[in-house]
Structures are given as structure tokens and as C-alpha cells.
PDB file of C-alpha atoms in Angstrom:
ATOM      1  CA  MET A 115      -3.615   6.269 -12.421  1.00  0.00           C
ATOM      2  CA  GLN A 116      -6.853   5.137 -14.297  1.00  0.00           C
ATOM      3  CA  THR A 117      -8.475   4.077 -11.738  1.00  0.00           C
ATOM      4  CA  PRO A 118     -12.023   3.057 -12.850  1.00  0.00           C
ATOM      5  CA  ARG A 119     -14.589   5.878 -11.690  1.00  0.00           C
ATOM      6  CA  HIS A 120     -16.533   3.778  -9.332  1.00  0.00           C
ATOM      7  CA  THR A 121     -13.513   2.662  -7.345  1.00  0.00           C
ATOM      8  CA  LEU A 122     -12.652   6.574  -6.576  1.00  0.00           C
ATOM      9  CA  LEU A 123     -14.115   7.193  -3.083  1.00  0.00           C
ATOM     10  CA  PHE A 124     -12.542   3.670  -2.324  1.00  0.00           C
ATOM     11  CA  VAL A 125      -9.154   4.594  -3.165  1.00  0.00           C
ATOM     12  CA  THR A 126      -9.289   7.544  -1.638  1.00  0.00           C
ATOM     13  CA  LEU A 127     -10.167   6.745   1.259  1.00  0.00           C
ATOM     14  CA  ASN A 128      -7.779   3.916   1.363  1.00  0.00           C
ATOM     15  CA  GLY A 129      -4.934   6.018   0.628  1.00  0.00           C
ATOM     16  CA  ALA A 130      -6.025   8.322   3.294  1.00  0.00           C
ATOM     17  CA  VAL A 131      -6.037   5.402   5.624  1.00  0.00           C
ATOM     18  CA  ALA A 132      -2.193   4.932   4.378  1.00  0.00           C
ATOM     19  CA  TRP A 133      -1.146   8.555   5.011  1.00  0.00           C
ATOM     20  CA  THR A 134      -2.394   7.997   8.133  1.00  0.00           C
ATOM     21  CA  VAL A 135      -0.808   5.231  10.003  1.00  0.00           C
ATOM     22  CA  PHE A 136       2.205   6.054   7.953  1.00  0.00           C
ATOM     23  CA  GLY A 137       1.732   9.771  10.244  1.00  0.00           C
ATOM     24  CA  VAL A 138       0.661   8.411  13.676  1.00  0.00           C
ATOM     25  CA  LEU A 139       3.947   5.342  13.167  1.00  0.00           C
ATOM     26  CA  THR A 140       6.615   8.062  12.611  1.00  0.00           C
ATOM     27  CA  ARG A 141       4.582  11.529  14.942  1.00  0.00           C
ATOM     28  CA  GLN A 142       3.377   9.289  17.612  1.00  0.00           C
ATOM     29  CA  VAL A 143       5.462   6.342  17.800  1.00  0.00           C
ATOM     30  CA  ASP A 144       8.459   7.797  16.201  1.00  0.00           C
ATOM     31  CA  MET A 145       8.849   5.032  13.748  1.00  0.00           C
ATOM     32  CA  SER A 146      11.090   5.159  10.867  1.00  0.00           C
ATOM     33  CA  PRO A 147      10.016   6.905   8.158  1.00  0.00           C
ATOM     34  CA  ILE A 148      10.863   3.709   5.878  1.00  0.00           C
ATOM     35  CA  ALA A 149      10.023   1.064   8.393  1.00  0.00           C
ATOM     36  CA  ALA A 150       6.643   3.082   8.285  1.00  0.00           C
ATOM     37  CA  THR A 151       5.852   3.424   5.229  1.00  0.00           C
ATOM     38  CA  GLY A 152       5.579  -0.434   4.526  1.00  0.00           C
ATOM     39  CA  ILE A 153       3.955  -0.987   7.765  1.00  0.00           C
ATOM     40  CA  ALA A 154       1.429   1.802   5.824  1.00  0.00           C
ATOM     41  CA  ALA A 155       1.632   0.026   2.847  1.00  0.00           C
ATOM     42  CA  ALA A 156       1.229  -3.338   3.700  1.00  0.00           C
ATOM     43  CA  THR A 157      -2.196  -1.767   5.505  1.00  0.00           C
ATOM     44  CA  ALA A 158      -3.437  -0.467   2.005  1.00  0.00           C
ATOM     45  CA  ALA A 159      -2.777  -3.726   0.536  1.00  0.00           C
ATOM     46  CA  LEU A 160      -4.659  -5.337   3.136  1.00  0.00           C
ATOM     47  CA  PHE A 161      -7.862  -3.346   2.616  1.00  0.00           C
ATOM     48  CA  ALA A 162      -7.347  -3.107  -0.995  1.00  0.00           C
ATOM     49  CA  HIS A 163      -7.243  -6.610  -1.399  1.00  0.00           C
ATOM     50  CA  THR A 164     -10.188  -7.389   0.223  1.00  0.00           C
ATOM     51  CA  VAL A 165     -12.810  -4.877  -1.008  1.00  0.00           C
ATOM     52  CA  SER A 166     -11.550  -5.867  -4.582  1.00  0.00           C
ATOM     53  CA  ARG A 167     -12.149  -9.405  -3.574  1.00  0.00           C
ATOM     54  CA  GLN A 168     -15.179  -8.935  -3.039  1.00  0.00           C
ATOM     55  CA  GLN A 169     -16.530  -6.548  -5.947  1.00  0.00           C
ATOM     56  CA  LYS A 170     -14.753  -8.885  -7.504  1.00  0.00           C
ATOM     57  CA  LEU A 171     -12.003  -6.757  -9.284  1.00  0.00           C
ATOM     58  CA  GLN A 172      -8.860  -6.440  -9.540  1.00  0.00           C
ATOM     59  CA  PRO A 173      -6.282  -5.453  -6.966  1.00  0.00           C
ATOM     60  CA  LEU A 174      -3.672  -3.428  -8.186  1.00  0.00           C
ATOM     61  CA  PRO A 175      -5.538  -0.588  -9.673  1.00  0.00           C
ATOM     62  CA  HIS A 176      -6.487   0.119  -5.854  1.00  0.00           C
ATOM     63  CA  ILE A 177      -3.628  -0.608  -4.263  1.00  0.00           C
ATOM     64  CA  SER A 178      -0.758   1.922  -6.950  1.00  0.00           C
ATOM     65  CA  ALA A 179      -3.204   3.853  -6.548  1.00  0.00           C
ATOM     66  CA  ALA A 180      -3.916   4.214  -2.827  1.00  0.00           C
ATOM     67  CA  LEU A 181      -0.154   4.731  -2.712  1.00  0.00           C
ATOM     68  CA  GLY A 182       0.718   7.903  -4.284  1.00  0.00           C
ATOM     69  CA  PRO A 183       0.315   9.071  -0.966  1.00  0.00           C
ATOM     70  CA  LEU A 184       3.507   7.203   0.026  1.00  0.00           C
ATOM     71  CA  LEU A 185       5.771   7.676  -2.944  1.00  0.00           C
ATOM     72  CA  PRO A 186       8.970   9.587  -2.538  1.00  0.00           C
ATOM     73  CA  GLY A 187       8.902  12.078  -5.128  1.00  0.00           C
ATOM     74  CA  SER A 188      10.356  15.127  -3.102  1.00  0.00           C
ATOM     75  CA  LEU A 189      13.184  12.667  -1.773  1.00  0.00           C
ATOM     76  CA  THR A 190      13.880  11.938  -5.951  1.00  0.00           C
ATOM     77  CA  TYR A 191      13.689  15.891  -6.753  1.00  0.00           C
ATOM     78  CA  THR A 192      15.743  16.815  -3.409  1.00  0.00           C
ATOM     79  CA  GLY A 193      18.576  14.379  -4.805  1.00  0.00           C
ATOM     80  CA  VAL A 194      18.279  14.381  -8.528  1.00  0.00           C
ATOM     81  CA  LEU A 195      18.834  18.842  -7.715  1.00  0.00           C
ATOM     82  CA  ALA A 196      21.527  18.840  -5.083  1.00  0.00           C
ATOM     83  CA  PHE A 197      23.628  16.530  -8.059  1.00  0.00           C
ATOM     84  CA  ILE A 198      23.210  19.835 -10.203  1.00  0.00           C
ATOM     85  CA  GLN A 199      23.550  22.576  -7.019  1.00  0.00           C
ATOM     86  CA  GLY A 200      27.141  20.126  -7.058  1.00  0.00           C
ATOM     87  CA  ARG A 201      25.769  18.516  -3.551  1.00  0.00           C
ATOM     88  CA  PRO A 202      26.968  14.739  -4.751  1.00  0.00           C
ATOM     89  CA  ALA A 203      27.066  13.775  -0.964  1.00  0.00           C
ATOM     90  CA  ASP A 204      23.394  15.429  -0.157  1.00  0.00           C
ATOM     91  CA  GLY A 205      22.175  14.093  -3.948  1.00  0.00           C
ATOM     92  CA  LEU A 206      23.264  10.329  -3.151  1.00  0.00           C
ATOM     93  CA  GLY A 207      21.529   9.361   0.769  1.00  0.00           C
ATOM     94  CA  ASP A 208      17.657  11.811  -0.735  1.00  0.00           C
ATOM     95  CA  LEU A 209      18.570   9.528  -3.552  1.00  0.00           C
ATOM     96  CA  SER A 210      20.049   6.194  -0.836  1.00  0.00           C
ATOM     97  CA  ARG A 211      16.527   7.041   0.829  1.00  0.00           C
ATOM     98  CA  ALA A 212      13.536   7.462  -1.929  1.00  0.00           C
ATOM     99  CA  ALA A 213      14.731   4.191  -2.700  1.00  0.00           C
ATOM    100  CA  ALA A 214      14.762   2.737   0.100  1.00  0.00           C
ATOM    101  CA  ILE A 215      11.348   3.859   0.681  1.00  0.00           C
ATOM    102  CA  ALA A 216      10.358   2.387  -2.942  1.00  0.00           C
ATOM    103  CA  LEU A 217      11.656  -0.451  -2.019  1.00  0.00           C
ATOM    104  CA  ALA A 218       9.963  -0.329   1.319  1.00  0.00           C
ATOM    105  CA  LEU A 219       6.631  -0.083  -0.715  1.00  0.00           C
ATOM    106  CA  ALA A 220       6.998  -2.438  -2.586  1.00  0.00           C
ATOM    107  CA  ILE A 221       7.583  -4.914   0.145  1.00  0.00           C
ATOM    108  CA  GLY A 222       4.598  -3.458   1.795  1.00  0.00           C
ATOM    109  CA  VAL A 223       3.107  -4.436  -0.440  1.00  0.00           C
ATOM    110  CA  SER A 224       3.460  -8.329  -0.674  1.00  0.00           C
ATOM    111  CA  ILE A 225       3.086  -8.644   3.033  1.00  0.00           C
ATOM    112  CA  GLY A 226      -0.261  -7.261   2.569  1.00  0.00           C
ATOM    113  CA  GLY A 227      -1.717  -9.297   0.096  1.00  0.00           C
ATOM    114  CA  GLU A 228      -0.037 -12.727   1.785  1.00  0.00           C
ATOM    115  CA  ILE A 229      -1.056 -11.452   5.189  1.00  0.00           C
ATOM    116  CA  THR A 230      -4.841 -10.843   2.796  1.00  0.00           C
ATOM    117  CA  ARG A 231      -4.068 -14.496   1.291  1.00  0.00           C
ATOM    118  CA  GLN A 232      -3.490 -16.506   4.212  1.00  0.00           C
ATOM    119  CA  LEU A 233      -6.578 -15.183   5.982  1.00  0.00           C
ATOM    120  CA  ARG A 234      -8.900 -16.436   3.127  1.00  0.00           C
ATOM    121  CA  ARG A 235      -8.009 -20.229   3.977  1.00  0.00           C
ATOM    122  CA  VAL A 236      -8.851 -19.510   7.372  1.00  0.00           C
ATOM    123  CA  PRO A 237     -12.455 -21.350   6.983  1.00  0.00           C
ATOM    124  CA  SER A 238     -15.897 -18.857   7.548  1.00  0.00           C
ATOM    125  CA  LEU A 239     -18.433 -20.280   9.272  1.00  0.00           C
ATOM    126  CA  HIS A 240     -21.719 -17.779   7.169  1.00  0.00           C
ATOM    127  CA  ARG A 241     -20.237 -19.579   3.369  1.00  0.00           C
ATOM    128  CA  LEU A 242     -21.356 -22.937   2.309  1.00  0.00           C
ATOM    129  CA  ALA A 243     -19.555 -25.584   2.567  1.00  0.00           C
ATOM    130  CA  ALA A 244     -19.498 -26.132  -1.398  1.00  0.00           C
ATOM    131  CA  GLU A 245     -17.658 -22.238  -1.437  1.00  0.00           C
ATOM    132  CA  ARG A 246     -15.196 -23.982   0.759  1.00  0.00           C
ATOM    133  CA  THR A 247     -14.648 -26.117  -0.809  1.00  0.00           C
ATOM    134  CA  ARG A 248     -13.841 -24.840  -3.914  1.00  0.00           C
ATOM    135  CA  GLY A 249     -11.083 -22.499  -2.692  1.00  0.00           C
ATOM    136  CA  TYR A 250     -13.647 -19.177  -2.972  1.00  0.00           C
TER     137      TYR A 250
END
């Protein structure tokens, strides 16, 4: 995913956290995989925005690489395979779920970014007054 080498450890850990959040929500809380994917993506985006801001880097490489474990690759594959094998109803169902997961990823990343942006607006006690007035 062309992530810089010095960020690989964080991206790997962020992907593991996202996958763990997804697993806990689907298996322990019995949540829908689509909703769990959105929450896991929001968690990964929240961490990626926070760390990339501290390192003064763009968050997109961190987010896109960390979402790798959540991508609906197997559903897409089985959906296309079902169409090829002459089972269009099964294929349409799998591809619909894959599209819903992809939308949940996009919505989760947007929500995670917005939460981070809102949290940055809360004034911090340890920042200098000059930093607070410049919007940092």
C-alpha cells in the first residue's frame, strides 16, 4: 500500500486493533458485520488521525493500510464466482453485502476523522496560548 517504512509498525498495530474491534463486536456483542465494520473503521481512523497529527504526516496512508483486514475481498470473490457458476441470486447477495461493507468502511473513516476534528477543538491545558489561537 506504499506506506512509508517508518510507519509500518503503527499501521500494523492499527490494523490489528481494527480487526480486534470488529471481532469483538461480531462475536461477543453479536452485532451485524456491516455495523461492526463501520465502528472498526472509525476506530482505525481515529487512531490514524491522532498519530499522523503528532508526527505531522498525512493520515490517508495510515488509514488505507490499516483498513486492509476489513476489506470485503472474499465476499467480492464469492459473488463474482457465483455469477460465473450460474447462481446469480447468490452472487447478487454476496456483492450487495460487499458493497454495504465498503460503504460502512467509508462512513466509518469519515466519522473517525470528524470525531478527531471535534476533539481537536477542545482546548488543551498543556498547549501554549499562541498554539491555541492559531488553531493547532
